[in-house]
Short mmCIF file of C-alpha atoms in Angstrom, two decimals:
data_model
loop_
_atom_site.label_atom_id
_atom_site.label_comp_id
_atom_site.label_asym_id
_atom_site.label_seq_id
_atom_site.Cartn_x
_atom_site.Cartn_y
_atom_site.Cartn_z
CA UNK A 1 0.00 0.00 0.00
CA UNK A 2 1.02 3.43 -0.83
CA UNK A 3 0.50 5.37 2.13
CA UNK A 4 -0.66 9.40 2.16
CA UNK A 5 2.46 10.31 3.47
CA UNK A 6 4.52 8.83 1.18
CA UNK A 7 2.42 9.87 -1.94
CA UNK A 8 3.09 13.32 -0.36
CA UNK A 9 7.08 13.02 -0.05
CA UNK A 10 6.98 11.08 -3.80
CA UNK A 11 5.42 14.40 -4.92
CA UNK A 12 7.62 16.74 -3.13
CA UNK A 13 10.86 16.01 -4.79
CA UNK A 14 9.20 18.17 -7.81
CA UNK A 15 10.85 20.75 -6.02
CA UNK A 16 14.42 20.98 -5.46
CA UNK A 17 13.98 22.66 -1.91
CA UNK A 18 12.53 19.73 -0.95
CA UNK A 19 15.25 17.70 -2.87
CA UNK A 20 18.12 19.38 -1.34
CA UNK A 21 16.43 18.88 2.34
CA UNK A 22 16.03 15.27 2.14
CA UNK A 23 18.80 14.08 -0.05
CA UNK A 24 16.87 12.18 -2.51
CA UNK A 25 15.18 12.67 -5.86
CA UNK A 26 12.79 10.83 -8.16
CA UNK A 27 13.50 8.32 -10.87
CA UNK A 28 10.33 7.39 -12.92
CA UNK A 29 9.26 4.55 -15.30
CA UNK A 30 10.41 1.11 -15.44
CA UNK A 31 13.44 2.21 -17.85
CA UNK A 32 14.80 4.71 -15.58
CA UNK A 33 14.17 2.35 -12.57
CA UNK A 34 15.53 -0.47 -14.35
CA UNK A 35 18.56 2.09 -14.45
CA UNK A 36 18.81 3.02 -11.28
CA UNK A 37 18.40 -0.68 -9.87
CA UNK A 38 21.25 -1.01 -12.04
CA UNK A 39 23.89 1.72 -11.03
CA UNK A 40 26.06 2.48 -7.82
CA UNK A 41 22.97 4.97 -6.45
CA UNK A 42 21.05 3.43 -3.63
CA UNK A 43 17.34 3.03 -4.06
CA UNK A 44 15.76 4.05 -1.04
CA UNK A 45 12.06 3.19 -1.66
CA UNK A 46 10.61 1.24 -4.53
CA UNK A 47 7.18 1.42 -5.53
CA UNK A 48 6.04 -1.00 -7.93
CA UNK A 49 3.49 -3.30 -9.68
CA UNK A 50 3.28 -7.32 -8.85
CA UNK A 51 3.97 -7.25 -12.56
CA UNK A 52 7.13 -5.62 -12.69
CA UNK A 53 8.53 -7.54 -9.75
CA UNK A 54 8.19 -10.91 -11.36
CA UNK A 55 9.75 -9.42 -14.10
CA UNK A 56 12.68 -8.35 -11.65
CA UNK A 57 13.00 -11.42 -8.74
CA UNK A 58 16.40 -9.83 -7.69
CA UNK A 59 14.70 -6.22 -6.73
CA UNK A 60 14.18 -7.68 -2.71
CA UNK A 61 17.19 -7.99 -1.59
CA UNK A 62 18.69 -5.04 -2.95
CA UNK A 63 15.96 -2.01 -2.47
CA UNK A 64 16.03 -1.11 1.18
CA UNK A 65 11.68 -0.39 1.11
CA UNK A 66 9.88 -2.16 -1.29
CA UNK A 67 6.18 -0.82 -1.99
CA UNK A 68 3.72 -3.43 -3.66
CA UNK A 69 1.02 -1.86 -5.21
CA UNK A 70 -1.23 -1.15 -8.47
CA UNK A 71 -0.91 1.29 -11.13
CA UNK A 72 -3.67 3.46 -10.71
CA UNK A 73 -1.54 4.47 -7.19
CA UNK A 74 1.43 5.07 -8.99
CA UNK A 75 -0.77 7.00 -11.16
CA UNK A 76 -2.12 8.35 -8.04
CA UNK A 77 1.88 9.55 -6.98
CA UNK A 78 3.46 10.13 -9.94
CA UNK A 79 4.59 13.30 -11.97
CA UNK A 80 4.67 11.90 -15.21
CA UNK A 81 1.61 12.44 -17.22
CA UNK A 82 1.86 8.60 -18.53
CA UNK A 83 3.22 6.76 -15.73
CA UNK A 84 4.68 3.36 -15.58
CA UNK A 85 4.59 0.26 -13.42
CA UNK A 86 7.53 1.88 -11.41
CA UNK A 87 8.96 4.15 -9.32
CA UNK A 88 12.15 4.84 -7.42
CA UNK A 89 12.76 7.11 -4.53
CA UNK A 90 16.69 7.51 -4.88
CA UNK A 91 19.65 8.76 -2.64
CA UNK A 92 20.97 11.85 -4.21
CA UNK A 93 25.28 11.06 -4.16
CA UNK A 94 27.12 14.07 -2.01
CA UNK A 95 28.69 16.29 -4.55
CA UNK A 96 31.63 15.11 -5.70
CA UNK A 97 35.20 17.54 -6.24
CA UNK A 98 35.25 17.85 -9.77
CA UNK A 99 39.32 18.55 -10.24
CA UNK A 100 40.33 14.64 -10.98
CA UNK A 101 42.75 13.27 -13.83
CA UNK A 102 41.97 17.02 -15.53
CA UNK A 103 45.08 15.65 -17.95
CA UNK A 104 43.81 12.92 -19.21
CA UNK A 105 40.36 13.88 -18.99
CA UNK A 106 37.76 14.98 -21.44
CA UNK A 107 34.95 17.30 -19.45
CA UNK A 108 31.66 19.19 -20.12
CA UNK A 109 31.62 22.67 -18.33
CA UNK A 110 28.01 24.28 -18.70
CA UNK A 111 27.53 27.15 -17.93
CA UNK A 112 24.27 28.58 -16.56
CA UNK A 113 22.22 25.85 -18.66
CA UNK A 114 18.32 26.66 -17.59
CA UNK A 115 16.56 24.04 -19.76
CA UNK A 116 15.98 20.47 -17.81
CA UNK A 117 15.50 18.70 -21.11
CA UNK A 118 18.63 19.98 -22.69
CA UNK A 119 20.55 19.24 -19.35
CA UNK A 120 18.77 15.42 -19.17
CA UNK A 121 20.00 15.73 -23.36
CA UNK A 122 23.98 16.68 -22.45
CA UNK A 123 24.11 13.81 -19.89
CA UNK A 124 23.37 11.60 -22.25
CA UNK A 125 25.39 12.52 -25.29
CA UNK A 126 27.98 12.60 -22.46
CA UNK A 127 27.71 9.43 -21.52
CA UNK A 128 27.46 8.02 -25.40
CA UNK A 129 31.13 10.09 -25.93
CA UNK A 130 32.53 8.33 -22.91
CA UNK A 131 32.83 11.59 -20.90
CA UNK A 132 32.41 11.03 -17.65
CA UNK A 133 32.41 13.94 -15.81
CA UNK A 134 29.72 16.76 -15.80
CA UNK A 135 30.52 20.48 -14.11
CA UNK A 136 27.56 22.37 -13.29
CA UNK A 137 27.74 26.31 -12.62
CA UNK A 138 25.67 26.87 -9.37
CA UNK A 139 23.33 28.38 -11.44
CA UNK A 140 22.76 25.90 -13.80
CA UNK A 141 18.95 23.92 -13.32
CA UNK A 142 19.33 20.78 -10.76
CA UNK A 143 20.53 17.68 -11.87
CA UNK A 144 18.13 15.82 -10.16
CA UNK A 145 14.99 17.43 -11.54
CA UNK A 146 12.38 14.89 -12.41
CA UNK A 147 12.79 16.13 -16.16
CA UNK A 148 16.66 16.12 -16.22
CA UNK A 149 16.48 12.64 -15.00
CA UNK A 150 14.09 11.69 -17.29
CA UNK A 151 15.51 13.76 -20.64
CA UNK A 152 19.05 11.90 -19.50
CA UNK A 153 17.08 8.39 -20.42
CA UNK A 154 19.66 6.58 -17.29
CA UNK A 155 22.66 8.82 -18.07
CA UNK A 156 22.67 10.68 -14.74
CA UNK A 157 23.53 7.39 -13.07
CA UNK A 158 26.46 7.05 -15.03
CA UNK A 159 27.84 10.48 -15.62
CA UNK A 160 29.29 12.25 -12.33
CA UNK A 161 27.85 15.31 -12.36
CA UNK A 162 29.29 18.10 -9.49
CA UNK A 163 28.44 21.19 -8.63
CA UNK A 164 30.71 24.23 -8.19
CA UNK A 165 31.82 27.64 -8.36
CA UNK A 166 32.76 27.48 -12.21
CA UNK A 167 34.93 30.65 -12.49
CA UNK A 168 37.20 28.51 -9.85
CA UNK A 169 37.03 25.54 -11.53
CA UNK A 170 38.32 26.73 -14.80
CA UNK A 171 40.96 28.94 -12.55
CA UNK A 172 42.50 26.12 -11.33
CA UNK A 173 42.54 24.28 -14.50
CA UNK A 174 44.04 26.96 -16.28
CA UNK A 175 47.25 26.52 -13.14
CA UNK A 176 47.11 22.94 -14.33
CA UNK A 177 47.61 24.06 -18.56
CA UNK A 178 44.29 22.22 -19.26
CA UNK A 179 42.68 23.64 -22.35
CA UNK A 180 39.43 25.43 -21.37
CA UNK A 181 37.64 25.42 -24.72
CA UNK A 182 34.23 27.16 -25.36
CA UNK A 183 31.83 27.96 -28.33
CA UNK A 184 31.68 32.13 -30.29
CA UNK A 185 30.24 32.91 -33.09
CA UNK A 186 34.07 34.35 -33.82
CA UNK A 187 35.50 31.03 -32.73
CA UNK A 188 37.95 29.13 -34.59
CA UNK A 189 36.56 26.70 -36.73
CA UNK A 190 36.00 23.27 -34.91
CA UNK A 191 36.07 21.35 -38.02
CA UNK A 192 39.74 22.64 -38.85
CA UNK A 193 41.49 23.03 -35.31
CA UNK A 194 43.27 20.75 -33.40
CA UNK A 195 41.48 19.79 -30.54
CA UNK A 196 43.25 17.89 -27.82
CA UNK A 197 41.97 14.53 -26.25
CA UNK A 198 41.72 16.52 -22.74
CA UNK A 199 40.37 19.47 -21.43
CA UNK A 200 37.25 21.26 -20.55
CA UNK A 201 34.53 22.20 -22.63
CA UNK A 202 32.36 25.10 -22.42
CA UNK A 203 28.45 25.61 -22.52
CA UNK A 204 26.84 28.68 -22.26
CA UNK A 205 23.39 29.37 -21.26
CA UNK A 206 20.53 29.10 -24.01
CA UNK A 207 19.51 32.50 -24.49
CA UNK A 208 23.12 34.19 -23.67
CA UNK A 209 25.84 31.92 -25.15
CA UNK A 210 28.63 31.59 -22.62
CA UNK A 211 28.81 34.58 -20.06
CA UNK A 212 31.23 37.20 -19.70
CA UNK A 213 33.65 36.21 -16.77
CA UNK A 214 33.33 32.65 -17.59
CA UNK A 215 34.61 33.59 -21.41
CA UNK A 216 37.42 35.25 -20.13
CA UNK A 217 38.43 32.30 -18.94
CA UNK A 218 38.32 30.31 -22.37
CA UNK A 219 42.03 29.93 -23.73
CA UNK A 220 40.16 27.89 -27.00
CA UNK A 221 37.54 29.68 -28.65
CA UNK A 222 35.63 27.54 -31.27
CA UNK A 223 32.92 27.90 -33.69
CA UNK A 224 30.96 25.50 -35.54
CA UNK A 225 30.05 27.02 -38.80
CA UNK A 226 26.92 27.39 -40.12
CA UNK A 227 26.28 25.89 -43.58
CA UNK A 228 23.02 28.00 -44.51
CA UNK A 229 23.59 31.18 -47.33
CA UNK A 230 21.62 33.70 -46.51
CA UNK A 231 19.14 35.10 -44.30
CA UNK A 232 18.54 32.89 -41.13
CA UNK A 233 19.68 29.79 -39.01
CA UNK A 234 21.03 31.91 -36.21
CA UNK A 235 21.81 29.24 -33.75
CA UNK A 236 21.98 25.90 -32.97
CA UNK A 237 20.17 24.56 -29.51
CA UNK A 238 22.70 24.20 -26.48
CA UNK A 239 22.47 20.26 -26.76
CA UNK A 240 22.88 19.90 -30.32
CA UNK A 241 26.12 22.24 -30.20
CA UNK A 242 27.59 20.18 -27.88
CA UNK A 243 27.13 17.04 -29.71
CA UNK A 244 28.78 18.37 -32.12
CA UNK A 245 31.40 19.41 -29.84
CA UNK A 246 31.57 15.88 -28.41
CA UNK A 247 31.66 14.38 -31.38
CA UNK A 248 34.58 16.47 -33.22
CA UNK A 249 36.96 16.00 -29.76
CA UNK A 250 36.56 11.98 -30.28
CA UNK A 251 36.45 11.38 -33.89
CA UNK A 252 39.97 10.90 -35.37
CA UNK B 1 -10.59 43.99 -30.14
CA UNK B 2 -9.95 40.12 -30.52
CA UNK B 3 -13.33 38.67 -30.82
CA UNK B 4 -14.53 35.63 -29.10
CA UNK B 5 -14.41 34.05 -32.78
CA UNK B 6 -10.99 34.63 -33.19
CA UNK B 7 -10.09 32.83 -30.17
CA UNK B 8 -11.89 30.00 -30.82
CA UNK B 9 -10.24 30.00 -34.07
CA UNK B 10 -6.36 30.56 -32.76
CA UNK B 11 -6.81 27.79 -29.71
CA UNK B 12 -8.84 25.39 -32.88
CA UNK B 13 -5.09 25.60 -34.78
CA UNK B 14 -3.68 23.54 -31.88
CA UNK B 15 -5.31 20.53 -33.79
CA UNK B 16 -4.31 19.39 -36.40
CA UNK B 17 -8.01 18.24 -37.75
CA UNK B 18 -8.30 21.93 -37.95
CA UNK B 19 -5.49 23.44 -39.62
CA UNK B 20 -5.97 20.96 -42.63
CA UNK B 21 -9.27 21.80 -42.84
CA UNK B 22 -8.40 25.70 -42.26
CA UNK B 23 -5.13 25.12 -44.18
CA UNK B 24 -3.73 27.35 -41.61
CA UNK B 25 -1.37 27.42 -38.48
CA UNK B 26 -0.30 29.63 -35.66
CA UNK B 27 3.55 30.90 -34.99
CA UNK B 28 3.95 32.97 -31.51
CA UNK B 29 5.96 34.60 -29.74
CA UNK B 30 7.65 37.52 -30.96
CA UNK B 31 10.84 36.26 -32.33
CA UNK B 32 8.56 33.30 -34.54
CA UNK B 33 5.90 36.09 -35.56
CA UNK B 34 9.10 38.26 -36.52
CA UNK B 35 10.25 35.08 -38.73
CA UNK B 36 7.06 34.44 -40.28
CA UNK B 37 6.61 38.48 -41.64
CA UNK B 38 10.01 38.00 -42.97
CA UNK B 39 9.64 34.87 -44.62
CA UNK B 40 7.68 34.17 -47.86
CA UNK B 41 4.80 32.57 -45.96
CA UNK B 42 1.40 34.69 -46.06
CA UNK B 43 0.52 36.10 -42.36
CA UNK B 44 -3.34 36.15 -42.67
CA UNK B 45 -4.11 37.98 -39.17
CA UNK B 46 -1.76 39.23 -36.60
CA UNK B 47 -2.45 39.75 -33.44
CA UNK B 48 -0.33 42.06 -31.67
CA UNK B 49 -0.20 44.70 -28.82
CA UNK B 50 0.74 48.40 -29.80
CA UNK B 51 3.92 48.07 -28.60
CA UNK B 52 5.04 45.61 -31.14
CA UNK B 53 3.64 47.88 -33.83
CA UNK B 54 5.51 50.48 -32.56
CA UNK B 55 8.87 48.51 -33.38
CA UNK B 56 7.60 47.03 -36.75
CA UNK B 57 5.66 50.16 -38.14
CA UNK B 58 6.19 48.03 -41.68
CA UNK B 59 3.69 45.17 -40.42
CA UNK B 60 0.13 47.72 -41.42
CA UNK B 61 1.29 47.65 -45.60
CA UNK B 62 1.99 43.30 -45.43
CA UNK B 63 -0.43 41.71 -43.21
CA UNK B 64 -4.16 40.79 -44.38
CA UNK B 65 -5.67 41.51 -41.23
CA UNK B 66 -4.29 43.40 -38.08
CA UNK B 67 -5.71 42.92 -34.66
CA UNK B 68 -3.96 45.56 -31.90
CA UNK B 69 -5.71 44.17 -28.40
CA UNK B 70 -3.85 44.37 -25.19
CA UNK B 71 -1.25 41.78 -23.60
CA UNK B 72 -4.59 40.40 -21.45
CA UNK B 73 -6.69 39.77 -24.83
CA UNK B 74 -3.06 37.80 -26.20
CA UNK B 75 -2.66 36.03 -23.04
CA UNK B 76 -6.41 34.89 -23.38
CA UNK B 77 -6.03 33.50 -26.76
CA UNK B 78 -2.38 32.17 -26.68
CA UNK B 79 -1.37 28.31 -26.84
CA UNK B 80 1.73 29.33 -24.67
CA UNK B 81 2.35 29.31 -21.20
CA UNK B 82 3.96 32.83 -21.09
CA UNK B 83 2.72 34.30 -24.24
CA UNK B 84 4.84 37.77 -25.56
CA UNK B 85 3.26 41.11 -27.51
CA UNK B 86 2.02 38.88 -30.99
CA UNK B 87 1.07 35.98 -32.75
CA UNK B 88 0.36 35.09 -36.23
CA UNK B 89 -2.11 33.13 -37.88
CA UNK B 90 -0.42 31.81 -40.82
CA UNK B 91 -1.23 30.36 -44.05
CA UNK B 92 0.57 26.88 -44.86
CA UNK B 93 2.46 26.66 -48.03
CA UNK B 94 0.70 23.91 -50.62
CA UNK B 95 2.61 20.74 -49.86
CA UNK B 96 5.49 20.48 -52.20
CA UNK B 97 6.41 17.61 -54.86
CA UNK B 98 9.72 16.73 -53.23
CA UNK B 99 11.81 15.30 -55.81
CA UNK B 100 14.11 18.00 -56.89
CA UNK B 101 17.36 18.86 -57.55
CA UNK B 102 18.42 15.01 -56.18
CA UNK B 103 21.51 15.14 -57.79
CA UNK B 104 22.95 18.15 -56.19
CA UNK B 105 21.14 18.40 -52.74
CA UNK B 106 21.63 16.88 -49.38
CA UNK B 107 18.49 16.07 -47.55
CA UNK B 108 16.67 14.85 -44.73
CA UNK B 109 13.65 11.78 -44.89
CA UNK B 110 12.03 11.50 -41.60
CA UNK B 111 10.76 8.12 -40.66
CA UNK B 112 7.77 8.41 -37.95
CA UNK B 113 9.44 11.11 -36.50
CA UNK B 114 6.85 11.45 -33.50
CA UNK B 115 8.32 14.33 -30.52
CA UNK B 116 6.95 17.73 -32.21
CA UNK B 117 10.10 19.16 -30.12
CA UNK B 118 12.38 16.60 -31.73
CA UNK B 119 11.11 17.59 -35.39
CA UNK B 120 11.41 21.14 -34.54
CA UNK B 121 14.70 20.81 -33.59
CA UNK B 122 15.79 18.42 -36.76
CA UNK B 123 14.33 21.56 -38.91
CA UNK B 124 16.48 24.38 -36.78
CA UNK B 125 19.51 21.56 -37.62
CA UNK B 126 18.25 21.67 -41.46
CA UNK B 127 18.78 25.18 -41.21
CA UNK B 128 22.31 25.45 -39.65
CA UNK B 129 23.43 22.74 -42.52
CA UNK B 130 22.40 24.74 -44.96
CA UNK B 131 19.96 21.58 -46.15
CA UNK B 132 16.56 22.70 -47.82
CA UNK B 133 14.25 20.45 -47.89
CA UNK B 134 13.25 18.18 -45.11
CA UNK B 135 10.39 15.05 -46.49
CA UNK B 136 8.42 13.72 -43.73
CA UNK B 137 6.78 10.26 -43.76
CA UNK B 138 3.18 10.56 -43.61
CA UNK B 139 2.83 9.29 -40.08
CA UNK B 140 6.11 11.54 -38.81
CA UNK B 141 4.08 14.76 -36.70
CA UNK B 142 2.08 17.47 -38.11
CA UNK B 143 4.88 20.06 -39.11
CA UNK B 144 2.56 23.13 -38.53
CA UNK B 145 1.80 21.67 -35.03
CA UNK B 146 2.41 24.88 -32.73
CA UNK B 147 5.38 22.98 -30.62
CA UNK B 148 7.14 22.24 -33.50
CA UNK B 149 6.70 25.77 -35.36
CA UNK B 150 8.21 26.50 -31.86
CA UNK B 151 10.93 24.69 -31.06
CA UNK B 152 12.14 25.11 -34.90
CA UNK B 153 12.97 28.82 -34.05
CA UNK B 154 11.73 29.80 -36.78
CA UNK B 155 13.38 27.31 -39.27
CA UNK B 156 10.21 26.11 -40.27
CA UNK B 157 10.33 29.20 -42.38
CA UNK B 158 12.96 28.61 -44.39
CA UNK B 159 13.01 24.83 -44.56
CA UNK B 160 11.13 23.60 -47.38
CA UNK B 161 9.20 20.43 -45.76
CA UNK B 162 7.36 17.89 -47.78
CA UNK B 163 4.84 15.11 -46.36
CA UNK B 164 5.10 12.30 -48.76
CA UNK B 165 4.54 8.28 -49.53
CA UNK B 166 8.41 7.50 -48.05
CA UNK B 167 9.12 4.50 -49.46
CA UNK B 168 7.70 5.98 -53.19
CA UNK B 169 10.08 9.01 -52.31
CA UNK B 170 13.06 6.98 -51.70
CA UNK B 171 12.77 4.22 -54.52
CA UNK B 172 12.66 7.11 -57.14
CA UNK B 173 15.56 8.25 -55.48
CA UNK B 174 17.08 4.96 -56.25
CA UNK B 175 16.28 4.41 -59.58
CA UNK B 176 18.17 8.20 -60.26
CA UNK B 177 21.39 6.51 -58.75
CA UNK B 178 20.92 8.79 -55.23
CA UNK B 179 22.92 7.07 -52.35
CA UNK B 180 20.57 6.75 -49.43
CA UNK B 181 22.19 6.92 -45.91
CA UNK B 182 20.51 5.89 -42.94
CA UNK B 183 21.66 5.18 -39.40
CA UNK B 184 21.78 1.49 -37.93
CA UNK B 185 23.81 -0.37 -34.97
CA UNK B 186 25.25 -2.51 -37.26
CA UNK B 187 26.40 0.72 -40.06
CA UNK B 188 29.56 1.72 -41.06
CA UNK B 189 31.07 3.87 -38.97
CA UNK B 190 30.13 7.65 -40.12
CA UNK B 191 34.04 9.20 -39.00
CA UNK B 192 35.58 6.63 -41.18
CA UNK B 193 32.99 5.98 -44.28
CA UNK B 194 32.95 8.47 -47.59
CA UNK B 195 30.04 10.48 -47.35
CA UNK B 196 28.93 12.08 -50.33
CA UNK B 197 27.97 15.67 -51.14
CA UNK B 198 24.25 14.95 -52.41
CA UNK B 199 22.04 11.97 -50.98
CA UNK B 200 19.49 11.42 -48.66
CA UNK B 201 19.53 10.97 -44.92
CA UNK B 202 16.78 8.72 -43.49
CA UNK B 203 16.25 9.15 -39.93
CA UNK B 204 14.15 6.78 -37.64
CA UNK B 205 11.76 6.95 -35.10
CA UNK B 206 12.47 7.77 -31.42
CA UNK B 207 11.92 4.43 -30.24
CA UNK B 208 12.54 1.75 -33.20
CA UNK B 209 14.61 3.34 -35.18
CA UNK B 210 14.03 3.52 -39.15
CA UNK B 211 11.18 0.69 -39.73
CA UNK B 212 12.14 -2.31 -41.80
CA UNK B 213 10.31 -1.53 -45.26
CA UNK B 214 12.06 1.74 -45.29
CA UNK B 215 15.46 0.68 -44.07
CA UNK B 216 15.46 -2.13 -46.64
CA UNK B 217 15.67 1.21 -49.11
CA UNK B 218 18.75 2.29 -47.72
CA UNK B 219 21.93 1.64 -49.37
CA UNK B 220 24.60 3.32 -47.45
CA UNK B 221 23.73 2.03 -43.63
CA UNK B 222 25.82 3.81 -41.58
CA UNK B 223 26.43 4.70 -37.50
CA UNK B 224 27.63 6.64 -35.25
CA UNK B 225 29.98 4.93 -32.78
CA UNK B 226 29.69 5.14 -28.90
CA UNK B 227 32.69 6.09 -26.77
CA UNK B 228 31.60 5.05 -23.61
CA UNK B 229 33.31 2.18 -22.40
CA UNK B 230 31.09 -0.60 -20.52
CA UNK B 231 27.27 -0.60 -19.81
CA UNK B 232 25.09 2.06 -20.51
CA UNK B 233 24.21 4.51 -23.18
CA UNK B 234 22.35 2.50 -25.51
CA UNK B 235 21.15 5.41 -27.72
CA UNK B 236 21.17 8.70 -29.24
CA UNK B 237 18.68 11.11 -29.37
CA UNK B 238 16.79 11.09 -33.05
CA UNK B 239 17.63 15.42 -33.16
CA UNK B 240 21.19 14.65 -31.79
CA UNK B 241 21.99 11.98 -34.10
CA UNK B 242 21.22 14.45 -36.64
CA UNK B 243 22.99 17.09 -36.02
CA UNK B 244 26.02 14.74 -35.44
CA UNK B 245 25.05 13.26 -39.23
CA UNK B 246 24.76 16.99 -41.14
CA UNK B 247 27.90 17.72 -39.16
CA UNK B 248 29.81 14.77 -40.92
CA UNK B 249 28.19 15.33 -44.30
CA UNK B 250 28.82 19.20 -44.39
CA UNK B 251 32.78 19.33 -42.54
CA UNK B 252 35.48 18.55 -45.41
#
């Protein structure tokens, strides 16, 4: 049975107040469960369908609370407008310091990113490029909002994200020579540099590009051209630059 | 004075039962209604505060029918959560005969695309890459459907689109010797392969990929390889894998 109270909690972690109090956050449907079952993140509660726990045998003994109940209450508690036969209540990890192997290392940087779907989106062309670290600027949207978890499709349990003063960050990589590299429209062209197989990369916020004290902290600034002749195509969406990005560091 | 009529009308263009039958569509926000003036499309009413007039004194001598109401009266009518100074009921283009210029062009097939923000975002990538004409499967989304007019930023202006028989579209392309590329698991790798500077690129649902009648019409299968080393990241997203895809096709 799904009790009031915990219907209530389930539904507070919409808000990140109520995230950052109790140390958990929300992962929903039976992919992202399946996910999170998976990863090194503890599952506090699980609340799930009969169904889906014949389908999983090996859930008891490894979720700490185990709800059993029926879909129309996990319809009942859940923020997704389709719901599935599962959700997780999950232990957020403590923040992690993001200045490791910075010379070996390939790393996202973003920047004030405000969008939970394009954040959910970088985690998980992260993860596909094999980068495995994720540094958030304090203002950047919470990594553990519902829709950043959900956009990520699992990547946020396998990307380390951490959260920090970013100016700092790229300070003391800078000390270290790691290239700090970051998209302008009067950027070198990424298709003809030479990009190195570490560093940082860059992303600015949606509306604003990459913000003033951060891009003074840039040593690399790129560009990727735009193709179009004429009148239009202004920009490309935060999450589709940085594929691009991604993909141009790896490909050799 | 935006009569109750008019509102009915505007919130009717959410559907896409109505804009067929209206053979119209709605672009807000004042960026999009900006886009759509500029462009070749017909605005047939705009609806605008007189504020916006004030910066666009031009708009009185183009548009069919002007409506100046107040930012309440917009707010009343408007599909959007936070609606701006103007929209624009728009007339859609006749649906173009896409087989042109095959020899020279590079363009894009969708396959059951189904997100509205995913095909908005695929036309804003069109854009960048300089690529004209998108062709959309008859079962991909509606292209006038307001979140993807949206999230195109107002590429859907400048993007010629065409909603065609697929499978017709892509065996005439055959028989006129154009390579057709399409992403698989099992594809070439796309960093490695030659890529040629005219050809199709068929890309596949969210879920399931291209379908197997369609796929069975590619002749160039290619993919983009993961970096990640172990479990995890099984998949791209459909808008991501694009841009990734023009990216290699365009660089030289």
């Amino acid at each position: 049975m799904l009790s009031k109270n915990k219907i209530k909690l389930i539904q507070s972690l919409s808000r990140k107040k109520n995230r950052d109090e109790t140390g958990l956050f929300l992962a929903e449907g039976n992919k992202m469960v399946e996910e999170a079952l998976r990863s090194d993140f503890k599952v506090e509660t699980l609340v799930c369908t009969s169904g889906f726990l014949q389908l999983h045998p090996e859930i008891r003994l490894t979720v700490k609370e185990l709800i059993e109940t029926d879909s129309e209450s996990i319809q009942k508690a859940s923020l997704l407008q389709n719901p599935q036969d599962s959700l997780a209540i999950v232990r957020k990890p403590s923040n992690p310091e993001p200045v490791l192997n910075l010379k070996t290392e390939l790393i996202l940087a973003l920047d004030f990113i405000q969008d939970p779907g394009n954040l959910g989106t970088i985690l998980r062309i992260a993860d596909w490029f094999g980068i495995k670290t994720v540094v958030c600027s304090e203002n950047t949207v919470d990594v553990y909002n519902p829709k950043v978890v959900q956009a990520s499709m699992g990547a946020i349990f396998r990307v380390k994200t951490a959260v920090t003063d970013l100016k700092d960050f790229l300070k003391t990589a800078t000390r270290n020579q790691v290239p700090v590299y970051g998209t302008f429209l009067e950027g070198q062209n990424i298709y003809t540099e030479t990009l190195s197989s570490n560093g940082i990369i860059v992303l600015g916020n949606e509306g604003n590009g990459i913000s003033p004290e951060v891009a003074k902290l840039v040593s690399h600034k790129i560009s990727i051209p735009s193709f179009s002749s004429g009148k239009g195509s202004e920009s490309l969406n935060v999450a589709v630059a940085t594929a691009i990005c991604c993909s141009e560091f790896r490909r050799r």
